[in-house]
């Protein structure tokens, strides 16, 4: 049996995804396929490294040394053709804390900040909580694929936008932005003096035929205007270890970010997170290659099975991430009815599309990073509920 087809019981492990099912969905029979972590074990090299470090028995204050910095540098170079200077690195427990820090350090109250909707819900939260102003550049769905409205993008930038939070690969619509798209967005940001905060946490999870390009890798000028957030946590299922990093070529911005971390009391990462990052980046490439193959098969299964059975739900084919955007508007339900239908009739726990913005009404997001039996169970539940509705 493939290591990715083994069903592992995650109940009673304090799992957000599994142990909160009843409280979130009001029914312990709901199959959770929502929050963005995987039901796969991390590479053995990672668990071995953690076990070896744990056996030492002392978990005092722990630094990120040059060896860790080089692991990151090598990973970005080999995986994404991006050559960074290790001096550009800062560290954080997660990408969302990093976004909070960047907004506080590099923008001012009421500054307009641009996002491309529908988008990861914390983007709204980090803007609102710091009393900045949300500006939307809604993505346009054309022939089932999401595209950027560049005319609207520039018009919004002209309104005094201070920063643009880029999501690449995009969550939830699954786009991996092309070099041409990235170049056009970056050029417009430079033209209008807009900072780019780039969330690239899904960078490693890209399907065959597509390539992730860090926007800061396009040119030195773009790099100077860009702060990039990355982490091994989505790639290797390490979210609970809370480890991420920021790449900031601009020394002035980097100092402001690090000073802001200092004001928050964030000085270092946890010991096992650092251990996991190093092991994953040094030894995880073969595991990742196998994972991508499994996710690609899962994606094809989801699309083929749903589209051969019903035209009421359209799968927006992702180019990256293990999160898939389902267009359920053909079911003819209001958004509240759709949520009830999935939760009570299909008994699957999906992400509510409207939580990604009003552009997500009528959509749901499903997580396909699970063993095939779980995926098949979830898909069949949805299709059986559609059949019974008709």
C-alpha positions as a printed Julia matrix, in Angstrom:
390×3 Matrix{Float64}:
   0.0    0.0     0.0
   1.24   3.46   -0.89
   2.09   5.56    2.16
  -0.42   8.05    0.81
  -3.31   5.57    0.78
  -2.99   4.5     4.41
  -5.94   5.78    6.44
  -4.62   7.02    9.78
  -7.04   7.73   12.64
  -6.51  11.35   13.68
  -9.25  11.46   16.29
  -8.18  12.29   19.83
  -4.96  13.96   18.65
  -6.37  17.46   19.27
  -6.75  17.79   15.52
  -8.61  20.94   14.43
  -9.79  19.11   11.33
 -11.09  15.96   13.01
 -11.66  16.59   16.71
 -13.74  19.74   16.16
 -16.09  18.08   13.65
 -19.1   17.82   15.95
 -18.76  21.3    17.42
 -18.26  22.92   14.0
 -20.75  20.94   11.92
 -23.22  19.89   14.67
 -22.95  16.27   13.61
 -20.21  13.72   14.37
 -21.11  11.83   11.16
 -19.79  14.65    8.97
 -16.63  13.78    7.03
 -14.16  16.67    7.5
 -12.64  17.82    4.19
 -12.06  21.46    4.97
  -9.09  23.0     6.82
  -5.82  23.08    4.88
  -3.82  20.29    6.41
  -3.24  16.82    4.97
  -4.23  13.39    6.25
  -0.8   12.11    5.21
   2.17  11.46    7.44
   5.15  13.75    6.95
   8.31  12.2     5.43
  10.11   9.62    7.58
  13.23  11.79    7.48
  11.26  14.44    9.35
   9.82  12.14   12.02
  13.24  10.54   12.48
  14.87  13.95   12.93
  12.21  15.0    15.44
  12.57  11.71   17.36
  16.34  12.09   17.48
  16.06  15.68   18.7
  13.4   14.69   21.26
  15.65  11.94   22.6
  18.15  14.61   23.62
  15.62  15.66   26.22
  16.54  19.35   26.53
  14.44  21.94   24.71
  15.99  25.26   25.62
  16.04  28.44   23.54
  16.96  27.47   20.01
  18.5   29.51   17.2
  18.21  29.34   13.44
  21.84  29.08   12.39
  23.58  29.28    9.04
  22.9   25.6     8.38
  19.15  26.26    8.57
  19.56  29.34    6.39
  21.42  27.29    3.79
  18.71  24.6     3.8
  16.18  27.28    2.88
  18.52  28.84    0.34
  19.12  25.46   -1.35
  15.42  24.61   -1.39
  14.4   27.86   -3.04
  17.19  27.52   -5.58
  16.54  23.89   -6.54
  12.74  23.99   -6.38
  12.01  27.5    -7.67
  15.15  28.76   -9.42
  15.32  31.61   -6.92
  18.74  32.48   -5.56
  18.45  34.38   -2.3
  20.95  35.82    0.13
  20.51  34.23    3.57
  20.7   37.72    5.09
  17.26  38.34    3.62
  15.61  35.85    5.99
  13.4   36.55    8.99
  11.47  33.91   10.94
   7.92  33.69   12.21
   5.54  31.06   13.66
   3.35  31.33   10.56
   2.41  33.23    7.43
  -0.63  34.88    9.02
   1.41  36.29   11.94
   3.9   37.49    9.31
   1.15  39.31    7.4
  -0.02  41.0    10.61
   3.57  42.08   11.26
   4.17  43.35    7.72
   0.98  45.4     7.67
   1.76  46.95   11.04
   5.41  47.63   10.15
   5.05  48.9     6.58
   1.63  50.55    6.3
  -0.35  53.12    8.26
  -3.91  53.24    9.56
  -6.54  53.64    6.85
  -4.02  52.79    4.09
  -5.8   50.99    1.23
  -4.57  47.4     0.77
  -5.48  45.42   -2.34
  -6.56  41.77   -2.43
  -7.8   39.57   -5.29
 -11.09  38.01   -4.34
 -12.33  35.39   -3.6
  -9.33  34.85   -1.37
  -8.01  33.24    1.83
 -10.18  34.63    4.67
  -7.31  35.86    6.93
  -6.39  38.4     4.24
  -9.56  40.31    5.13
  -8.89  39.86    8.83
  -5.31  41.19    8.84
  -6.4   44.31    6.98
  -9.43  45.05    9.14
  -7.79  44.33   12.49
  -5.1   46.9    11.81
  -7.67  49.47   10.68
  -6.5   49.5     7.08
  -8.9   49.69    4.14
  -9.79  46.68    1.98
  -9.67  47.28   -1.77
 -10.85  44.43   -3.99
  -9.66  43.41   -7.44
 -12.17  40.6    -8.08
 -10.88  37.73  -10.2
 -12.92  37.02  -13.32
 -14.11  33.52  -14.18
 -13.81  32.86  -17.9
 -14.58  29.42  -19.33
 -14.17  27.9   -15.87
 -10.79  29.53  -15.24
 -10.03  32.57  -13.12
  -8.21  35.49  -14.71
  -6.99  38.89  -13.49
  -8.86  41.99  -14.58
  -5.77  44.14  -15.17
  -7.73  47.26  -16.06
  -9.49  47.1   -12.72
  -6.19  46.19  -11.02
  -4.53  49.39  -12.19
  -7.59  51.53  -11.52
  -7.58  50.3    -7.93
  -3.84  50.93   -7.54
  -4.41  54.51   -8.67
  -6.65  55.03   -5.63
  -3.62  55.29   -3.36
  -3.17  51.6    -2.57
  -0.16  51.18   -0.28
   0.26  47.4    -0.47
  -1.0   44.45   -2.5
  -1.33  41.02   -0.86
  -0.65  38.49   -3.6
  -1.73  34.87   -3.16
   0.35  32.55   -5.37
  -0.6   29.76   -5.84
  -4.02  31.24   -5.23
  -6.24  29.94   -2.45
  -9.06  29.03   -3.14
  -9.23  29.2    -6.96
  -6.04  27.2    -7.52
  -4.34  29.46  -10.07
  -0.56  29.34  -10.39
   0.09  32.74  -11.89
   2.19  32.71  -15.07
   5.38  34.69  -15.51
   3.52  37.11  -17.79
   0.76  37.67  -15.24
   3.24  38.15  -12.41
   5.35  40.54  -14.48
   2.32  42.63  -15.36
   1.15  42.84  -11.74
   4.65  43.67  -10.53
   5.2   46.34  -13.19
   1.95  48.04  -12.22
   2.88  47.92   -8.54
   6.25  49.51   -9.29
   4.59  52.14  -11.48
   2.24  53.14   -8.67
   4.69  52.68   -5.78
   2.79  49.77   -4.21
   4.46  47.24   -1.92
   3.9   43.55   -2.7
   3.23  41.2     0.21
   3.41  37.78   -1.45
   1.92  34.74    0.32
   3.59  31.78   -1.4
   2.95  29.11    1.21
   1.59  26.7    -1.44
   4.61  27.26   -3.73
   5.76  23.64   -3.67
   2.32  22.18   -4.4
   2.03  22.7    -8.15
   0.62  20.25  -10.68
   2.46  19.0   -13.79
   2.36  21.51  -16.63
   2.62  24.49  -14.29
   5.5   26.15  -12.49
   5.59  28.36   -9.44
   7.58  31.54   -9.96
   8.37  33.68   -6.91
   7.34  37.18   -7.93
  10.47  38.61   -6.26
  12.63  36.5    -8.59
  11.55  38.47  -11.68
  13.98  41.38  -11.24
  16.03  43.24   -8.67
  13.6   46.17   -8.75
  10.64  43.9    -8.07
  12.56  42.11   -5.32
  13.21  45.43   -3.58
   9.46  46.12   -3.47
   8.44  42.6    -2.39
   8.21  40.78    0.93
   7.63  37.04    0.45
   6.14  34.64    3.01
   7.03  30.95    2.74
   6.94  27.83    4.87
   7.39  24.05    4.67
   4.19  23.52    6.65
   1.7   23.09    3.79
   4.19  21.09    1.71
   5.11  18.58    4.4
   2.07  18.73    6.73
   3.83  20.49    9.59
   1.31  23.22   10.47
   1.2   22.26   14.15
   4.94  22.87   14.45
   4.5   26.56   13.57
   7.52  27.37   11.44
   7.74  29.89    8.58
  10.04  32.52    7.17
  10.01  35.8     5.3
  12.32  36.77    2.44
  12.95  40.54    2.32
  15.76  41.76    0.02
  15.13  45.42    1.0
  17.22  46.05    4.11
  15.04  48.95    5.27
  11.83  46.95    5.1
  13.54  43.97    6.71
  14.62  46.05    9.7
  11.11  47.43   10.17
   9.67  43.9    10.05
  12.22  42.56   12.51
  11.65  45.53   14.82
   7.92  44.85   14.73
   8.51  41.18   15.59
  10.54  42.45   18.53
   7.64  44.62   19.72
   5.45  41.51   19.64
   8.0   39.49   21.6
   8.57  37.1    18.71
  12.27  36.29   18.9
  12.65  32.66   17.87
  10.95  29.54   16.56
  10.19  26.37   18.46
  12.91  23.73   18.57
  11.03  20.95   16.8
   9.76  23.28   14.08
  13.33  24.2    13.19
  14.32  20.52   13.22
  11.42  19.62   10.93
  12.15  22.43    8.47
  15.76  21.34    8.05
  14.93  17.66    7.6
  12.09  18.38    5.16
  14.12  20.71    2.97
  17.25  18.52    3.05
  15.56  15.16    2.5
  11.94  15.7     1.41
  12.16  16.15   -2.37
  11.45  12.5    -3.28
   8.46  12.38   -0.91
   7.15  15.62   -2.41
   7.42  14.27   -5.94
   5.34  11.26   -4.94
   2.81  13.5    -3.16
   2.31  15.63   -6.27
   1.57  12.47   -8.28
  -1.01  11.36   -5.72
  -2.69  14.77   -5.61
  -2.75  14.92   -9.4
  -4.51  11.55   -9.51
  -6.94  12.74   -6.82
  -7.67  15.92   -8.76
  -8.43  13.94  -11.94
 -10.64  11.51  -10.01
 -12.62  14.37   -8.47
 -13.13  16.12  -11.81
 -13.96  12.98  -13.79
 -16.31  11.52  -11.18
 -18.31  14.68  -10.52
 -18.52  15.83  -14.14
 -19.53  12.39  -15.42
 -22.3   12.2   -12.82
 -23.8   15.68  -12.68
 -23.71  19.07  -14.35
 -25.01  20.75  -11.2
 -21.51  21.07   -9.71
 -18.51  22.28  -11.69
 -14.99  21.59  -10.46
 -12.64  24.54  -11.03
  -9.5   22.66  -12.01
  -6.61  23.73   -9.78
  -3.11  24.35  -11.14
  -1.69  24.19   -7.63
  -2.59  23.52   -3.95
  -4.61  20.54   -2.68
  -7.66  22.75   -2.2
 -10.32  22.6    -4.9
 -13.0   25.21   -5.62
 -16.43  23.74   -6.36
 -18.98  25.83   -8.26
 -22.28  24.64   -6.8
 -24.51  27.35   -8.23
 -26.15  24.83  -10.55
 -27.86  23.26   -7.54
 -30.17  26.28   -7.42
 -29.73  26.82   -3.68
 -29.16  29.99   -1.73
 -25.78  30.08   -0.06
 -27.24  29.25    3.35
 -29.19  26.38    1.78
 -26.0   25.16    0.11
 -24.15  25.08    3.44
 -27.03  23.16    5.03
 -27.19  20.77    2.06
 -23.48  19.85    2.3
 -23.51  19.59    6.06
 -26.83  17.84    6.7
 -27.65  16.0     3.46
 -24.22  15.09    2.09
 -22.62  15.02    5.54
 -19.33  16.46    4.34
 -17.52  19.28    6.09
 -16.33  21.72    3.42
 -15.19  25.33    3.58
 -17.99  27.82    3.08
 -17.33  29.7    -0.17
 -18.71  32.98    1.16
 -15.98  33.05    3.82
 -13.59  33.86    0.96
 -15.64  36.93    0.09
 -19.01  37.65   -1.49
 -17.58  36.39   -4.8
 -17.54  32.92   -3.21
 -21.28  32.65   -2.67
 -22.54  29.47   -4.31
 -19.11  27.83   -4.05
 -17.52  25.42   -1.59
 -13.87  24.43   -1.07
 -12.84  20.79   -0.68
  -9.49  19.43    0.56
  -8.28  16.45   -1.52
  -5.09  15.8     0.5
  -6.37  12.58    2.02
  -6.13   8.86    1.29
  -8.18   7.76   -1.73
 -10.82   5.92    0.37
 -11.63   9.15    2.23
 -11.79  11.15   -0.99
 -14.08   8.59   -2.64
 -16.33   8.54    0.43
 -16.64  12.33    0.37
 -17.34  12.53   -3.36
 -19.94   9.75   -3.19
 -21.68  11.47   -0.28
 -22.0   14.66   -2.34
 -23.27  12.85   -5.44
 -25.76  10.74   -3.47
 -27.13  13.87   -1.84
 -27.53  15.49   -5.26
 -29.35  12.4    -6.54
 -31.71  12.37   -3.57
 -32.39  16.08   -4.05
 -33.46  15.49   -7.62
